[in-house]
Short mmCIF file of C-alpha atoms in Angstrom, two decimals:
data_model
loop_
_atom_site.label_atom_id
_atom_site.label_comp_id
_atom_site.label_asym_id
_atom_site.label_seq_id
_atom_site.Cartn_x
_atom_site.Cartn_y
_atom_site.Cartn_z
CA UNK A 125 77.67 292.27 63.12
CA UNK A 126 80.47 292.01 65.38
CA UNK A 127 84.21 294.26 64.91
CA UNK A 128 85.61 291.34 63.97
CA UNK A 129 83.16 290.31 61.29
CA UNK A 130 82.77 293.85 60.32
CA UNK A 131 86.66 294.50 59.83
CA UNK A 132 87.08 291.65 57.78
CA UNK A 133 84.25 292.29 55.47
CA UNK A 134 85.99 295.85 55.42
CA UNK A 135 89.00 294.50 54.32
CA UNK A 136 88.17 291.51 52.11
CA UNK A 137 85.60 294.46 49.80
CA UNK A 138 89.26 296.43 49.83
CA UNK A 139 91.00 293.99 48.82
CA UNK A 140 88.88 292.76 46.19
CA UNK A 141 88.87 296.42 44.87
CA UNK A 142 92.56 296.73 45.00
CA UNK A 143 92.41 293.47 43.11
CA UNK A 144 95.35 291.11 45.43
CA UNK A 145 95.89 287.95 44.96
CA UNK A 146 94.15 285.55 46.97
CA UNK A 147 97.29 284.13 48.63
CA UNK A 148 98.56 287.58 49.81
CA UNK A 149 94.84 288.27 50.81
CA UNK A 150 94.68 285.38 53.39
CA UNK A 151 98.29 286.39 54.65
CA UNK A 152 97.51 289.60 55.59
CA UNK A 153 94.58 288.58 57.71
CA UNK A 154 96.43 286.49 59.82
CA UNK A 155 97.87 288.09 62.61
CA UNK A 156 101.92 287.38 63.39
CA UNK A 157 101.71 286.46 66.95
CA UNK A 158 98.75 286.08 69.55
CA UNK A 159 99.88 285.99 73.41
CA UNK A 160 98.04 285.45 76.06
CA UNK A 161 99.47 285.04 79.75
CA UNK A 162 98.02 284.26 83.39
CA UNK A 163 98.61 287.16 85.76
CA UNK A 164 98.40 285.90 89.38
CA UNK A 165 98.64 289.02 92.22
CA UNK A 166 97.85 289.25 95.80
CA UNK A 167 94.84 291.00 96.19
CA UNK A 168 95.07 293.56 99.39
CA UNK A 169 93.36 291.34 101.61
CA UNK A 170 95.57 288.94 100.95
CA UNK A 171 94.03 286.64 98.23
CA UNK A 172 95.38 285.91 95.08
CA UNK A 173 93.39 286.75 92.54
CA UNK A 174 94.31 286.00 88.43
CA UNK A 175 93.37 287.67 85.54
CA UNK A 176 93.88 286.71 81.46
CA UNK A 177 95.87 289.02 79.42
CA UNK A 178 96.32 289.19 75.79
CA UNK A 179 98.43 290.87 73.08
CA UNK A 180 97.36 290.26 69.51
CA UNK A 181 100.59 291.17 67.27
CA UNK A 182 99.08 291.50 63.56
CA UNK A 183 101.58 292.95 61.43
CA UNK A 184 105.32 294.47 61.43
CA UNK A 185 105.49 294.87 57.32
CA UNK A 186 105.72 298.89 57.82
CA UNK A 187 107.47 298.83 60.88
CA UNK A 188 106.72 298.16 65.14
CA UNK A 189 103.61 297.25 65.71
CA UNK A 190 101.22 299.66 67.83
CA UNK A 191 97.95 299.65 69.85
CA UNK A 192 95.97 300.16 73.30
CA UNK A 193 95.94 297.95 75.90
CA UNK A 194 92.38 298.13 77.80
CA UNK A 195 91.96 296.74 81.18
CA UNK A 196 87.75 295.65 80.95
CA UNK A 197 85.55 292.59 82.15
CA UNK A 198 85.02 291.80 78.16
CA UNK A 199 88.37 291.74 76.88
CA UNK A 200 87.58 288.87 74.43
CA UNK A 201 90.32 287.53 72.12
CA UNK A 202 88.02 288.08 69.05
CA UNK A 203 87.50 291.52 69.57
CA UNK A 204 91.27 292.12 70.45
CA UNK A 205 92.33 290.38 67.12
CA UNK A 206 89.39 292.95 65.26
CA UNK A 207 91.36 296.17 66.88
CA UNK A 208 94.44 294.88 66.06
CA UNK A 209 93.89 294.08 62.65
CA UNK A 210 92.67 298.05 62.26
CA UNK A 211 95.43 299.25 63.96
CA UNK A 212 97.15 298.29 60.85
CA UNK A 213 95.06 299.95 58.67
CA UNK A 214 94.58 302.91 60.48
CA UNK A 215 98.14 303.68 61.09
CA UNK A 216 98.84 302.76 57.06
CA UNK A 217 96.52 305.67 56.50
CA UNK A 218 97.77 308.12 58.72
CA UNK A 219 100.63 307.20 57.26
CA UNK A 220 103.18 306.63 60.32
CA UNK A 221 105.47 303.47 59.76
CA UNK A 222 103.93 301.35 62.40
CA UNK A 223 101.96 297.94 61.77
CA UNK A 224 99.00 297.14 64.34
CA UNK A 225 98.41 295.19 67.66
CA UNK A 226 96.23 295.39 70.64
CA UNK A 227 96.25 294.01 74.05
CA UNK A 228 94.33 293.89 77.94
CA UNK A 229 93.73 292.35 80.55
CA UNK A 230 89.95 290.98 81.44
CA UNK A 231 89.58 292.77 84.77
CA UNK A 232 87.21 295.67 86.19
CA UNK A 233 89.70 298.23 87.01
CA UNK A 234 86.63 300.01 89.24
CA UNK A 235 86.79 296.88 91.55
CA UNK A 236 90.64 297.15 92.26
CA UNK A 237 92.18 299.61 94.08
CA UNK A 238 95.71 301.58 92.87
CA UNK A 239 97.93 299.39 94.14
CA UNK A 240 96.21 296.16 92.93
CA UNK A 241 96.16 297.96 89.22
CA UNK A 242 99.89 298.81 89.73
CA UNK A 243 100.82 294.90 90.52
CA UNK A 244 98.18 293.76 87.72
CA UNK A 245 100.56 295.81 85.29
CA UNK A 246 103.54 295.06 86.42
CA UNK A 247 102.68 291.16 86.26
CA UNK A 248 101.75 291.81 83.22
CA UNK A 249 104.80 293.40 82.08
CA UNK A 250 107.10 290.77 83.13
CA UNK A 251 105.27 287.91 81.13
CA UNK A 252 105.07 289.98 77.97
CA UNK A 253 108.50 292.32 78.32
CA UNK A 254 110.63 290.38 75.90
CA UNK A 255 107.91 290.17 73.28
CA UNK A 256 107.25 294.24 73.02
CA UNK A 257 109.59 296.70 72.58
CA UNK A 258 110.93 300.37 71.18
CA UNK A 259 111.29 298.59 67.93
CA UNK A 260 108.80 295.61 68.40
CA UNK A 261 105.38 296.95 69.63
CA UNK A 262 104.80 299.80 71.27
CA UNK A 263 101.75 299.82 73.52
CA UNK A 264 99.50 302.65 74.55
CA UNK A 265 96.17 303.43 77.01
CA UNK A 266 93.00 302.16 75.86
CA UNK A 267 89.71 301.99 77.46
CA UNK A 268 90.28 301.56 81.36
CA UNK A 269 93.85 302.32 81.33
CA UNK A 270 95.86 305.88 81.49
CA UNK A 271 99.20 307.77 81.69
CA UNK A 272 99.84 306.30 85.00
CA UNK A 273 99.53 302.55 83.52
CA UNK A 274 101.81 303.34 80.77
CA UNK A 275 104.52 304.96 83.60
CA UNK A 276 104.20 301.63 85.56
CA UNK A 277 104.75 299.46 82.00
CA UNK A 278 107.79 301.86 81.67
CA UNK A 279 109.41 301.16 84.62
CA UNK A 280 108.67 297.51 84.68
CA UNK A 281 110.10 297.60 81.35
CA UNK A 282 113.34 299.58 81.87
CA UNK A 283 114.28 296.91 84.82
CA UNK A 284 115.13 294.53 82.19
CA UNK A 285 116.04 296.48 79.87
CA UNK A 286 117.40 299.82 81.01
CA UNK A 287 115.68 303.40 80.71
CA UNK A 288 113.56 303.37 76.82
CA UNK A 289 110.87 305.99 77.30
CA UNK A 290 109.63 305.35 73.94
CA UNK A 291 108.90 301.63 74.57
CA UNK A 292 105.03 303.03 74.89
CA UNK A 293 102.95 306.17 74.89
CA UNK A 294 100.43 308.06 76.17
CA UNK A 295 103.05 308.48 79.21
CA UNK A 296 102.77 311.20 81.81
CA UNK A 297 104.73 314.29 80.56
CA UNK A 298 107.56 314.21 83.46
CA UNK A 299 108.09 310.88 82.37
CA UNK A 300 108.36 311.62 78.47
CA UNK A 301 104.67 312.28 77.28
CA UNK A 302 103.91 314.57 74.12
CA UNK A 303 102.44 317.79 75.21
CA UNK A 304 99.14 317.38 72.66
CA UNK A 305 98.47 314.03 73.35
CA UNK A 306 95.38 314.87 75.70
CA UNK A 307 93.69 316.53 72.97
CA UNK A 308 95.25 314.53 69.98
CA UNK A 309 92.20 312.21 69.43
CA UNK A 310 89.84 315.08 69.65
CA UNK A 311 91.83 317.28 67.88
CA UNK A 312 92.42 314.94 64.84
CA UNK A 313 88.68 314.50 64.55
CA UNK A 314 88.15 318.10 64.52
CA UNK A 315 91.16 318.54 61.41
CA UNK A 316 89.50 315.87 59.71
CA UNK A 317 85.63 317.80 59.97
CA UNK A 318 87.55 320.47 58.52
CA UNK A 319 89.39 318.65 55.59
CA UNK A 320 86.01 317.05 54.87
CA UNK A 321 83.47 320.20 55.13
CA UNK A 322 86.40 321.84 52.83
CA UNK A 323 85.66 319.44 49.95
CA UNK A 324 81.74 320.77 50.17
CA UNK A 325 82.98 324.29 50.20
CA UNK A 326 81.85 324.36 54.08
CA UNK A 327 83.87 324.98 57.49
CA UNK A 328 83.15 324.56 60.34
CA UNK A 329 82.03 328.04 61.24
CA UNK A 330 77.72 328.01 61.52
CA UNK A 331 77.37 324.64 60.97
CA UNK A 332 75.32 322.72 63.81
CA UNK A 333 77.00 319.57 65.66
CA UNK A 334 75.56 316.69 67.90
CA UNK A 335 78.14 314.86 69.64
CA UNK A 336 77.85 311.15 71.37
CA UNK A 337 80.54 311.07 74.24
CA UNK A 338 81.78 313.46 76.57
CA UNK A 339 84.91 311.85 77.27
CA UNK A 340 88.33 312.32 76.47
CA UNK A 341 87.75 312.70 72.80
CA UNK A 342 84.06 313.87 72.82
CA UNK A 343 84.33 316.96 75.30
CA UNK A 344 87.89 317.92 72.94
CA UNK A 345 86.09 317.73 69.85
CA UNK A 346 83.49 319.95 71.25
CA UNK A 347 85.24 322.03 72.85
CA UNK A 348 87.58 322.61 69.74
CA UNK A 349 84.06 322.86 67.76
CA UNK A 350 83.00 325.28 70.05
CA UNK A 351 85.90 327.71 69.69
CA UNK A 352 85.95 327.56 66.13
CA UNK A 353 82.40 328.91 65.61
CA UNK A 354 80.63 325.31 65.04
CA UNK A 355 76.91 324.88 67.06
CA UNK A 356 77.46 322.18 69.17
CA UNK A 357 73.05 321.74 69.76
CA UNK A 358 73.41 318.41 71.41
CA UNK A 359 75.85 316.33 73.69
CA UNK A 360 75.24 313.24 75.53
CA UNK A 361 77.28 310.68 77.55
CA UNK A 362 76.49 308.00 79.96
CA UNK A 363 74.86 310.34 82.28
CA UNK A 364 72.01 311.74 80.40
CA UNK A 365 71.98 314.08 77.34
CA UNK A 366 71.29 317.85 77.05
CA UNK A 367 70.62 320.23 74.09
CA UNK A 368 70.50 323.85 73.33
CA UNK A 369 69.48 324.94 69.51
CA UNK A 370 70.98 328.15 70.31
CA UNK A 371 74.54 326.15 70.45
CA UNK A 372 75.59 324.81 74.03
CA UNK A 373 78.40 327.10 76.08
CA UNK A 374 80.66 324.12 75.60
CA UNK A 375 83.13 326.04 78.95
CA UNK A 376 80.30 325.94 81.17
CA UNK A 377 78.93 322.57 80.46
CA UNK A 378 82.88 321.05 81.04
CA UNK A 379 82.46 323.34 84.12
CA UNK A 380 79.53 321.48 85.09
CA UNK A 381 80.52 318.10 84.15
CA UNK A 382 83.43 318.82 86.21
CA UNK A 383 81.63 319.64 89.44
CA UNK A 384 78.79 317.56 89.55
CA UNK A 385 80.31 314.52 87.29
CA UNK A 386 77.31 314.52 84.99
CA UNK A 387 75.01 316.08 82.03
CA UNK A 388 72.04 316.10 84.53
CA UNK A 389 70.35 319.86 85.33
CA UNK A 390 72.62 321.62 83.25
CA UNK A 391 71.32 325.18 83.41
CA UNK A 392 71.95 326.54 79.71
CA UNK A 393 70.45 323.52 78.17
CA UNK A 394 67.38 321.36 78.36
CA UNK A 395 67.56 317.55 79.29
CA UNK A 396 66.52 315.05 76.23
CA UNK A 397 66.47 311.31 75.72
CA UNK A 398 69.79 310.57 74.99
CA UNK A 399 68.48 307.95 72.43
CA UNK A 400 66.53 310.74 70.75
CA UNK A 401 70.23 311.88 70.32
CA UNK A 402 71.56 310.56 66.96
CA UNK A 403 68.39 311.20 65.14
CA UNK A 404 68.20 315.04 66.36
CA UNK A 405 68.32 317.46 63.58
CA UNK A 406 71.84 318.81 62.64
CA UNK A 407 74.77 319.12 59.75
CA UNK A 408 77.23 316.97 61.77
CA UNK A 409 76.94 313.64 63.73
CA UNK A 410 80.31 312.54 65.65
CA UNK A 411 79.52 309.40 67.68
CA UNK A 412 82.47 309.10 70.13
CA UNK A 413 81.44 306.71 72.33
CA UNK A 414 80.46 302.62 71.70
CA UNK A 415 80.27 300.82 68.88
CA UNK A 416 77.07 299.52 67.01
CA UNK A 417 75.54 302.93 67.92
CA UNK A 418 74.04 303.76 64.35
CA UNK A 419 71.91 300.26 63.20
CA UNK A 420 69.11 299.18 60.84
CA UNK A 421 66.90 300.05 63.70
CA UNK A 422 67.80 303.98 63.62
CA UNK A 423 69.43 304.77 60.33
CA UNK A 424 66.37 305.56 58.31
CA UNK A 425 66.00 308.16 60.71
CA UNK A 426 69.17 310.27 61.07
CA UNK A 427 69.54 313.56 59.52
CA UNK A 428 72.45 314.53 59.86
CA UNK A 429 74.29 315.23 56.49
CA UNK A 430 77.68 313.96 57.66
CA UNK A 431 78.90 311.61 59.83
CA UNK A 432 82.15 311.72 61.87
CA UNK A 433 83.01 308.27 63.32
CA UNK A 434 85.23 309.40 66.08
CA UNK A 435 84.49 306.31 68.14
CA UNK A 436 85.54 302.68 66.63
CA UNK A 437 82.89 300.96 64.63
CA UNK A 438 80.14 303.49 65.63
CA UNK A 439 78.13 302.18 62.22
CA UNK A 440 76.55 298.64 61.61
CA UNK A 441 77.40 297.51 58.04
CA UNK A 442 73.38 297.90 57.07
CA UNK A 443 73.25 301.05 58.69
CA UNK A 444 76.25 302.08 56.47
CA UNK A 445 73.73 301.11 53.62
CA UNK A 446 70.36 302.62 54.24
CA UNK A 447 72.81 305.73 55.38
CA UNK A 448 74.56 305.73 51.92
CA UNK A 449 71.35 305.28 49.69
CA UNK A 450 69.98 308.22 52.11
CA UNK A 451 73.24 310.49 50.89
CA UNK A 452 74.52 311.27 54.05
CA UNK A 453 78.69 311.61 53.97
CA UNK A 454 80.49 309.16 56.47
CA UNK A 455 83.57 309.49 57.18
CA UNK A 456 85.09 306.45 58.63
CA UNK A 457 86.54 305.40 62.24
CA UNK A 458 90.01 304.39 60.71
CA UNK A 459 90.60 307.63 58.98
CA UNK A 460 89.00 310.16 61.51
CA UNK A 461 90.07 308.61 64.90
CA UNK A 462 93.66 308.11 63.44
CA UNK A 463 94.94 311.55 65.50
CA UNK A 464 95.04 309.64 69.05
CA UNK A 465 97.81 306.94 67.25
CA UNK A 466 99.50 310.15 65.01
CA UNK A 467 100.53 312.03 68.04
CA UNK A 468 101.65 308.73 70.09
CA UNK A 469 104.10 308.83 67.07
CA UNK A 470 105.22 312.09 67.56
CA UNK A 471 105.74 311.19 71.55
CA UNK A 472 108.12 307.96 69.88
CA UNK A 473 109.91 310.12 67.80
CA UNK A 474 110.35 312.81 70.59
CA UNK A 475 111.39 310.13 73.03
CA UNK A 476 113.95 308.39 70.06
CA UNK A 477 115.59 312.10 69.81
CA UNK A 478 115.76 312.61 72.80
CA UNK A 479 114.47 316.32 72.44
CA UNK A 480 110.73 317.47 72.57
CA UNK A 481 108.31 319.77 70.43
CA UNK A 482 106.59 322.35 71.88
CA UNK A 483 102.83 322.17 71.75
CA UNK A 484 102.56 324.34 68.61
CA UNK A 485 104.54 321.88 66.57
CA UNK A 486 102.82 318.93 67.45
CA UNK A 487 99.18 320.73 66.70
CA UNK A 488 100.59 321.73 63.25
CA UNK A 489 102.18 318.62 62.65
CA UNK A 490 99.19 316.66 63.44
CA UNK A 491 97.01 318.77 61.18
CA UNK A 492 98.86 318.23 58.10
CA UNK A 493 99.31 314.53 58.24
CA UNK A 494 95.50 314.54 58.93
CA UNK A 495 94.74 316.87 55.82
CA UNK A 496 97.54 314.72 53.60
CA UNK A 497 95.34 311.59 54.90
CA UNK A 498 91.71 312.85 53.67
CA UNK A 499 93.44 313.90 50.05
CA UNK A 500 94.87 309.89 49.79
CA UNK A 501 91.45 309.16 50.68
CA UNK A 502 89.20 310.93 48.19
CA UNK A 503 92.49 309.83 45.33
CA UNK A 504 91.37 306.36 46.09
CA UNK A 505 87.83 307.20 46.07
CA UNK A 506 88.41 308.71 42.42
CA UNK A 507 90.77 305.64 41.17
CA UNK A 508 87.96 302.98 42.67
CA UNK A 509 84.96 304.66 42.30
CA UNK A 510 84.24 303.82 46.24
CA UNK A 511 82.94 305.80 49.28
CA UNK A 512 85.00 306.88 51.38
CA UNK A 513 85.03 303.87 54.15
CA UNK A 514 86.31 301.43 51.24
CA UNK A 515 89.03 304.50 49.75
CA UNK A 516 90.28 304.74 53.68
CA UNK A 517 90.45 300.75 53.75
CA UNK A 518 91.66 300.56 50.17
CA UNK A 519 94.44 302.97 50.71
CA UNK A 520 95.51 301.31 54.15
CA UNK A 521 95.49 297.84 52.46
CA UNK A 522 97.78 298.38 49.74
CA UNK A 523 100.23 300.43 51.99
CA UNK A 524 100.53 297.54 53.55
CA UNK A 525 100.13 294.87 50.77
CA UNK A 526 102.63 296.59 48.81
CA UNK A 527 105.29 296.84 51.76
CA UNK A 528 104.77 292.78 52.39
CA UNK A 529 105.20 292.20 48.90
CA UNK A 530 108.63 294.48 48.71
CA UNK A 531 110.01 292.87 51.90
CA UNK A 532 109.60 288.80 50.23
CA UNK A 533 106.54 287.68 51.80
CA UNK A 534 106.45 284.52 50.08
CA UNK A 535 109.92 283.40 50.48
#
């Protein structure tokens, strides 16, 4: 099942649950505004080349709307319309008074070079400028984009419309970034391990962690994992996969990473089949890398007793089944990725202000709208009787059902 079916489904078992009328239902799927423009650039060799780029806008009820933009071959509207649906429910449970939208381009940023990515953006910019804004919809980097996109959006931006810092995030810090934001996603999902093992009476301390992804968020995680006490026994990413029962010296392997740019002959660990990965034996399971990772095909066979969804959509619908039956504790993509999208609100507010936190106070900040979050969550789970996927979508939903309804939706 596809994001897009699997969203939906999501959201229509919410809102069933929540009990909405059938009229408000079907509004709130459909999103405000789709755009999609043609961005033609001269190549360096002189060509012109053109590229596709979309922005799904799917709600504003709660306030500007607020999402990545990814620069990928497979930017398909479908899937663009799926993320920005979720961006409304994720940022309704975080609760941070945004609605949801998502955008890219369908490009291979490997195959440009700098300069061809800077025009690409700035193209891009200028056929969507009037349709985003500090107050409108607030982009931020996604897969295949970074801080250095978001400065060239900026200044594009602030050519028609004079300096506005906080017209996206994920920004380089000289230009207005959050200090925090590096680690936010990573850090959120670690506050969110916490809040949940706290309900069970565990912490993090002795407990034994395989981690999918040794990206941005999955090398934070385990590094933050690492320093609290937690085993990290297993980490894989593209390259290959490596595990250590003894816990992995999460330093050394970033060390490594670092040097060599992969997992590969990592000296404190031993290699493994990075399929092998998700079924190893361990407390935790935080998938932080693709979609559609966990599936009928491997759920009967994960032990794991909890499951952090760090990535987006990490669990098939029937693998959230057989896992359920099976007892093991998920806790779901839109609550426990949420800290990436919590701290790009603290870099809006900063820029709005016009005066910045220190690192401490975003840290702190960001743990206690992540720990407020997971109590909403398990409230929901006690009024509806529900896991806690459907309390996360449940409680999202009728932030945002109730806010449509307040503002006249049907007038």
């Amino acid at each position: 099942m596809n994001a897009l079916a699997a969203t939906n489904r999501n959201f229509r078992l919410a809102s069933r649950l929540l009990g909405l009328d059938s009229k408000l239902e079907k509004s709130l799927l459909i999103p405000f505004r789709e755009i999609k423009v043609e961005c033609t650039i001269p190549k360096d060799d002189g060509t012109l080349a053109s590229y596709v780029g979309f922005r799904v806008q799917h709600d504003n009820a709660r306030g500007p709307m607020k999402g990545g933009i990814r620069y990928h071959p497979e930017v398909d509207p479908d899937e663009v319309n799926a993320l920005a649906q979720l961006m409304t429910w994720k940022t309704a449970v975080a609760d941070i008074p945004y609605g949801g939208a998502k955008g890219g381009i369908g490009c291979n940023p490997r195959d440009l070079s700098k300069s061809e990515l800077e025009r690409l953006t700035r193209v891009f910019t200028q056929k969507i400028h009037d349709l985003i804004g500090i107050h409108t919809d607030v982009p931020a980097p996604d897969m295949g984009t970074n801080a250095q996109t978001m400065a060239w959006i900026l200044d594009e931006y602030s050519k028609f419309h004079g300096h506005s810092p906080a017209v996206v995030t994920g920004k380089p810090i000289d230009l207005g970034g959050s200090l925090g934001r590096e680690a936010a996603t990573g850090r959120g999902v670690v506050y969110a391990t916490e809040a949940l093992l706290a309900e069970y009476g565990k912490s993090i301390k002795g407990m034994t962690f395989v981690i999918q992804g040794f990206g941005n968020v999955g090398s934070w995680a385990s590094r933050l994992i690492h320093e609290k006490g937690g085993k990290v026994i297993a980490v894989s990413d593209i390259t290959g996969a490596v595990k250590n029962p003894n816990g992995i010296d999460i330093s050394e392997l970033l060390k490594h990473k670092e040097a060599t740019g992969s997992l590969k002959s990592f000296s404190d660990g031993d290699s493994m089949d990075p399929n092998e990965l998700l079924v190893h034996e361990c407390d935790v399971l935080i998938p932080c890398a693709l979609g559609g990772v966990l599936n009928r095909e491997n759920a009967a066979d994960v032990k794991a007793k909890f499951i952090i969804e760090a990535a987006n959509h990490p669990t098939d619908p029937e693998a959230d089944e057989v896992l359920s039956k099976k007892g093991v504790i998920i806790l779901p993509d839109i609550y426990a990725n949420a800290g990436g999208v919590t701290v790009s609100y603290f870099e809006w507010v900063q820029n709005i202000q016009g005066f910045m936190w220190d690192e401490e106070r975003v840290n702190m900040e960001l743990k206690k709208y992540m720990t407020q979050a997971f109590h909403n969550i398990k409230n929901m789970c006690q009024t509806h009787d529900c896991s806690l996927r459907m309390g996360a979508f449940t409680l999202g939903v009728n932030r945002v059902a109730r806010a449509t309804i307040l503002r006249g939706w049907e007038a």
